[in-house]
Amino acid sequence: MFRAISRSQISLRPFIRRAPACRAFSSSHVSRSDGILNSLDTLTEEEQLLQESVRRFANEVVAPKVREMDENEMMDPEIIKGLYEQGLMGIETPADYGGAESSFTAAIIAIEELAKVDPSVSVLCDVHNTLVNTIFRKHGTKEQQEKFLPLLSESKLGSFCLSEPASGSDAFALKTRAEKIGDDYIINGSKMWITNSYEAEIFLIFANVDPSKGYKGITCFAATRDMGIQIAKKEQKLGIRASSTCTLNFDDLKVPAANIIGGVGQGYKIAIECLNEGRIGIAAQMIGLAQGAFDKAVPYTYQRVQFGQPVGHFQGMQFQIADAATDIAAARLLTYNAARRKEEGKSFTKEAAMAKLVASRVAQSVSGAAIEWAGGVGFTRETGIEKYWRDSKIGAIYEGTSNIQLQTIAKFIQKEYS
Ligand code: CAA
């Protein structure tokens, strides 16, 4: 299927590389200095092109494989290859390192578009871009960037390894240890629920080099699969089944000290600051998912006739549909607002937490309603509507549970009001 589509028809690279126009979005679009105040969901011409192009890729290349990948619980390698060919695996990475040198908002738009068709493909792209690439871009040395960013932009999938069996929400209680021996660190421990890890070749591992310092001993290491990372159990999941989630074991994993990212003891800050951004990515995945379910189910309500009229014409249905559309729009505005604040250099942690919290709730409620709107058909696996609901459940769990988002928001409110 993928090969049947000519690259010139769908490739993002030609225009995504025209980075200045894309980057201008963050300044010109929301510029207050020149008096231009656009609506939050107004996209620049470049962004519209990006959106259309990712949409085309998702519909023509990803859509035909969604059901098979879900049933097989396996990402098709051709999809990953396609994401690289489209320039979607180094969206913000500088062109000198093989990336598209585009904006954070461009990444958000791409993640949203992919999720409309397959939230699994979306999260693969999201974690790779908003967590892994971001850490190398922001905290890597020049040598680390030169070594890893081109690989990440062109062919090697990245994975972010923070969670452990005993530290999920309490992420800084991680037990993986790194001990310095000569010019290397020896890492021992386990990671759990690691997205992309089955296919990944580049891993960012968070390990504590000095537990006596508590979370201030947490350090981020860049490692490659061939160093001896053991990919253990691959989880069987309720949703996003094509996205891999594995346990990783490190048994005397030797990583050169030169692979420490951002300095010894800086890992906790790197992890959470990057997760603040990543949460906007998950919010984008969730609004895309909600829209995808909505787009599949609503047309059916205007075709399905009961009691002499389309079921979508009954007020009971009309109001549900209107409510869902409003919820999606609200979640989208929260998400775009958080993205724009980030690009403007304003604080965005609270806004990102709000966006993820609301978007994951909306994804769950809209995809659940979509099944009911399509009735028996929606409950079968044929239409793919039920998959959106299964996929939505993870939104309230990864990159900080809903309770963690609430706690983050509450901390800001307490600071503001006391
Ligand atoms: N932004 C920036 N800094 C933050 C922060 C935030 N949102 N939350 C906490 N911090 C900083 C604090 O400022 C403090 O740093 P200093 O000592 O330098 O001032 C430090 O972190 C500890 O703060 P707390 O004692 O308040 O934090 P805590 O230990 O109670 O919890 C936390 C902190 C672990 C970050 C928790 O709030 C949290 O977010 N847990 C969720 C973890 C998570 O998101 N995991 C995702 C796994 S990866 C994943 O899911 C990817 C995927 O598969 C898709």
Short mmCIF file of C-alpha atoms in Angstrom, two decimals, residues 23 75 91 97 207 231 242:
data_model
loop_
_atom_site.label_atom_id
_atom_site.label_comp_id
_atom_site.label_asym_id
_atom_site.label_seq_id
_atom_site.Cartn_x
_atom_site.Cartn_y
_atom_site.Cartn_z
CA ARG A 23 8.56 28.68 12.93
CA MET A 75 3.43 -2.06 14.62
CA ILE A 91 9.94 17.48 13.49
CA TYR A 97 20.90 17.03 12.00
CA ALA A 207 19.16 5.84 36.81
CA ILE A 231 13.95 -6.31 26.13
CA ALA A 242 0.19 -1.80 18.08
#
